[in-house]
XYZ file of C-alpha atoms in Angstrom:
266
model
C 0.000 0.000 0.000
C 1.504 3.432 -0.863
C 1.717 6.577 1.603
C 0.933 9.705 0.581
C 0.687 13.497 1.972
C -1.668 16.054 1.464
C -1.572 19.881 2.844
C -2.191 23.007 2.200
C 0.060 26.095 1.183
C 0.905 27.788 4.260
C 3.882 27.754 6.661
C 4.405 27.443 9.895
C 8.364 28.912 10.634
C 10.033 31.942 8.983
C 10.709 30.546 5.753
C 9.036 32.585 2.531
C 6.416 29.998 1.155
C 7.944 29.438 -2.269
C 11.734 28.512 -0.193
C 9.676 25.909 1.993
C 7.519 24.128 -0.920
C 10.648 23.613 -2.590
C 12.065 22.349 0.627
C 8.833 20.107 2.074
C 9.003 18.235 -1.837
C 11.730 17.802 -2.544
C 11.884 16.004 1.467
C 8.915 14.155 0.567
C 10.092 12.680 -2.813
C 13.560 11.985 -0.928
C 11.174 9.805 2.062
C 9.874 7.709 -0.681
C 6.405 9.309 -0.492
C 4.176 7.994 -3.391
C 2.031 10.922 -3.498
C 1.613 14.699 -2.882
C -2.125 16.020 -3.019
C -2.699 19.604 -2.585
C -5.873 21.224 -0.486
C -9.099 21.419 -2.872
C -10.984 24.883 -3.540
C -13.006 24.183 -0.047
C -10.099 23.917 2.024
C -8.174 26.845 0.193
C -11.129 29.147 0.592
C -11.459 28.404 4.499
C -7.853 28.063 5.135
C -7.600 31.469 3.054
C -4.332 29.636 1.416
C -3.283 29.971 -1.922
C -4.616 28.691 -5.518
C -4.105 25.233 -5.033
C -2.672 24.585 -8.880
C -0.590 27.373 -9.054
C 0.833 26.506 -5.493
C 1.677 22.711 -6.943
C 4.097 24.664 -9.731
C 6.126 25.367 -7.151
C 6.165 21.413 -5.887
C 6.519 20.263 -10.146
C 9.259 22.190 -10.185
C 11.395 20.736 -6.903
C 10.248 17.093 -7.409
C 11.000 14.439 -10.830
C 9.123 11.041 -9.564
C 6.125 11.655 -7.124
C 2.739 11.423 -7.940
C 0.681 14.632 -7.805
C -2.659 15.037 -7.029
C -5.076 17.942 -6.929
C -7.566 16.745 -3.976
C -10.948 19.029 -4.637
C -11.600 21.246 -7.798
C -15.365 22.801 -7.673
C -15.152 23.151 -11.528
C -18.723 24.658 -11.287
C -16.502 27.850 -9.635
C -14.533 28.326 -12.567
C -14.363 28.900 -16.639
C -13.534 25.822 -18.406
C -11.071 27.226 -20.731
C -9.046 29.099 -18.333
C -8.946 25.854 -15.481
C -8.312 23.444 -18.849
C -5.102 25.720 -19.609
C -3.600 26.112 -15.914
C -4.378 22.723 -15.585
C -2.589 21.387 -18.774
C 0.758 23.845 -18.370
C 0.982 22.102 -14.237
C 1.252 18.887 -16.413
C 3.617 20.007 -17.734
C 6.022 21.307 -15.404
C 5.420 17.972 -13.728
C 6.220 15.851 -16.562
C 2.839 14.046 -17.176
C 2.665 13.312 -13.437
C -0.313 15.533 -12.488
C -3.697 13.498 -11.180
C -7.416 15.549 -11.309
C -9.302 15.526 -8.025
C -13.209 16.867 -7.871
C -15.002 18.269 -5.570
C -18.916 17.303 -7.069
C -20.114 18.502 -3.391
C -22.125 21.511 -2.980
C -19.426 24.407 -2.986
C -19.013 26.666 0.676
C -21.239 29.474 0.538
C -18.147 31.783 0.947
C -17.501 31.258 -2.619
C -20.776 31.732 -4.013
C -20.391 33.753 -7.529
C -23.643 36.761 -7.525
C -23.404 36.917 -10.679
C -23.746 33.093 -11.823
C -26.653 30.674 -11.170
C -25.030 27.532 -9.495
C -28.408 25.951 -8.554
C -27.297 22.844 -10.218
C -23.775 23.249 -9.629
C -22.988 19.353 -10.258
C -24.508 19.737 -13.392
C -22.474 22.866 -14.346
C -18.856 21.196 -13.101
C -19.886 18.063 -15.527
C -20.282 20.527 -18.443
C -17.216 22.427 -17.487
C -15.513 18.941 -17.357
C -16.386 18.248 -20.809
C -15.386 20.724 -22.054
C -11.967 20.647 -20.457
C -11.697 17.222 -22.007
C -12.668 18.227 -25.196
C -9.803 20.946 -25.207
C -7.216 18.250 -23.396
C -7.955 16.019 -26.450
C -9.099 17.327 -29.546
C -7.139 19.559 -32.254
C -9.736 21.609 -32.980
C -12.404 21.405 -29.992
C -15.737 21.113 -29.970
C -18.492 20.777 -27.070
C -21.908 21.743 -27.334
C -22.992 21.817 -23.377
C -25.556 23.423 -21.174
C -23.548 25.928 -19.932
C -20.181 26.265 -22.307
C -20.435 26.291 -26.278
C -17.801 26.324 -28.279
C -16.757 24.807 -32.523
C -13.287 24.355 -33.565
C -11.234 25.569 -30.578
C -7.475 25.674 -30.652
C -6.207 24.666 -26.893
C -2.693 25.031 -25.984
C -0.896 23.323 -24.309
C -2.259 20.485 -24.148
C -1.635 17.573 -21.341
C 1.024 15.625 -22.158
C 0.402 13.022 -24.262
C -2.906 14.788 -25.261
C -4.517 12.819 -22.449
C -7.124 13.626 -19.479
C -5.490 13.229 -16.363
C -6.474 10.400 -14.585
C -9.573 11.621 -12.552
C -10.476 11.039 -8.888
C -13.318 11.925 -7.268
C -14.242 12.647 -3.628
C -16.559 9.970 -2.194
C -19.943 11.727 -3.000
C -23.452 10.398 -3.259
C -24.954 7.538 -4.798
C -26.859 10.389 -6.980
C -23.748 12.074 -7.441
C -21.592 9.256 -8.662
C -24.793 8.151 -11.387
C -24.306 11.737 -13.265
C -20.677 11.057 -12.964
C -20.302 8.137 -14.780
C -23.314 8.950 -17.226
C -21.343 11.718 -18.651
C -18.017 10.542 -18.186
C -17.640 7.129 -17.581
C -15.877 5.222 -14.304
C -13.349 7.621 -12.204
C -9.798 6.575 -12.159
C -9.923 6.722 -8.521
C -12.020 6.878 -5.246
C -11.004 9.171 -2.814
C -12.194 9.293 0.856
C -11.443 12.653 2.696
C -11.091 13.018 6.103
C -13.394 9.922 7.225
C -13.230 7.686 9.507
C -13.068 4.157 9.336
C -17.018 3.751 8.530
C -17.095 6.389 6.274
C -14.370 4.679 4.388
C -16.719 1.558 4.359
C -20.013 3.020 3.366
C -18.462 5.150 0.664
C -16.758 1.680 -0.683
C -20.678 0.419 -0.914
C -21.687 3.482 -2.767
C -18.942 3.416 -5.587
C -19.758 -0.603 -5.431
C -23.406 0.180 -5.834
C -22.939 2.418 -8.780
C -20.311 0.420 -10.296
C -20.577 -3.027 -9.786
C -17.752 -5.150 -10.759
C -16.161 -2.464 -12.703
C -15.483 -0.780 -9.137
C -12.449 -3.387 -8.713
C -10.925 -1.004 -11.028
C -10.492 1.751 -9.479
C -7.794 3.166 -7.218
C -8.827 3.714 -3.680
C -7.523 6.537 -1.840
C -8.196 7.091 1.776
C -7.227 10.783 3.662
C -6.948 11.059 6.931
C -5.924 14.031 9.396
C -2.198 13.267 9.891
C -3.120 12.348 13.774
C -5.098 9.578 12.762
C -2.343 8.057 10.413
C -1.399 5.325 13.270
C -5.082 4.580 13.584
C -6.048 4.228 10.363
C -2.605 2.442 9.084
C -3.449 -0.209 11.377
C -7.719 -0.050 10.829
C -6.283 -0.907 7.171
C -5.399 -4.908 7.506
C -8.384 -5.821 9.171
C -11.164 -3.817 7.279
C -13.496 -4.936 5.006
C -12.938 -2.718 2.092
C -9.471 -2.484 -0.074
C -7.468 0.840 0.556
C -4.723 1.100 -2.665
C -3.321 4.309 -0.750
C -2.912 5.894 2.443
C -2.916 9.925 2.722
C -1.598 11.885 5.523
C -3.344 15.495 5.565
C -2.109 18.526 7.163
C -3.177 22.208 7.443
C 0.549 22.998 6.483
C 3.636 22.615 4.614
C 5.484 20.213 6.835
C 8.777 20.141 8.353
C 11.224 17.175 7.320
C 10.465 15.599 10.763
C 6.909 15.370 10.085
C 7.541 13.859 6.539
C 10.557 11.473 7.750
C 7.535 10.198 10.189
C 4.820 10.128 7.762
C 7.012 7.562 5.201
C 7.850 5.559 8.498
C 4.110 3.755 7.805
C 5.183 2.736 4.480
């Protein structure tokens, strides 16, 4: 089972913030860490932290093997063609290493848009999504959606490889998952934030439930606070449900010590 870290962009010593990303990565590729996910839109916005995707630049640019993850995009929040480019040039800097998180949850009310209609906000992140795919992939892109339109758009860059990052999603609703995989087919992976042991369980029996067999294939993450990491290391041989990867989640960059103790459960 891999070990992984998640956290948000903020520091905790004197250190400028782009000095102790660089540091806190490149420490967490040296432990053997599998993974580094940053903080979704909902924990940026009550954390007050920076953009989560232009913060992982800075963690691209100071690492060369480690998985990275975006943990929580409310795509509903933002325009498809600006996301689809930020998104694409991060793959970049990381080599083809980058991983899509969603948030399909209801977004915080401190980020409510005035001027936008987010009623159905699920509805509007799947649109947004296809039309980030349909720029990721297509030479001249098309997508004909509720809420974004567009014929024979030119997208640059591009992924690399001209791919769609594999996609995870936050355990969500049964309801959720359904308009999920209606419009874009089974996830890549599962991910569980910041439940406990029964949460873990009952969100295995929802992606199961939507699934079926097909569920098998896909990668199940499981983030916890970084307290509960002994806990829920141990909860992991004897539960019912397979977890592929283990995520350690802070509120901040951490120090070497913290990381050094982190990989120790791998």
């Amino acid at each position: 089972m891999d070990i992984g870290i998640a956290c948000g962009f903020r520091t905790t010593g004197g250190q400028p913030l782009g000095a102790a990303i660089t540091r806190a990565a490149a420490s967490a590729e040296e432990a053997g860490l599998a993974s580094w996910w940053a903080h979704g839109d909902r924990e940026a916005a009550a954390d007050r932290a920076h953009d989560p995707v232009l913060g992982m630049q800075r963690v691209a640019g100071a690492t060369g093997r480690i998985r990275l993850g975006l943990s929580g995009e409310l795509l509903a929040l933002h325009s498809a063609a600006v996301r689809a480019k930020q998104i694409a040039s991060l793959d970049w800097f990381a080599g083809g290493r980058l991983e899509l998180g969603l948030d399909l949850a209801a977004p915080p009310a401190v980020l409510a848009d005035p001027f936008r209609d987010t009623g159905d906000h699920l509805g509007r992140g799947l649109d947004n999504l296809g039309a980030m795919r349909a720029l990721w992939t297509q030479r001249r892109a098309s997508h004909q959606g509720e809420h974004v339109q567009f014929n024979g758009a030119i997208a640059l860059p591009k992924p690399a490889g001209d791919r769609v990052p594999a996609t995870h999603l936050r355990a969500t609703t049964t309801e959720a998952l359904e308009r999920y995989v209606a419009a874009c087919g089974a996830p890549a992976g599962w991910l569980t934030w910041r439940e406990g042991a029964a949460g873990l369980v009952a969100s295995a029996a929802v992606l199961a439930g939507v699934l079926g067999d097909a569920a098998g294939g896909v990668r199940r993450t499981w983030c916890v606070p970084v307290a509960d990491l002994p806990a829920a290391r141990e909860a992991v041989d004897v539960l019912p449900v397979r977890v592929d990867e283990l995520v350690a989640e802070l509120d901040h960059l951490p120090t070497d010590d913290e990381i050094a103790a982190i990989a120790a459960f791998a």
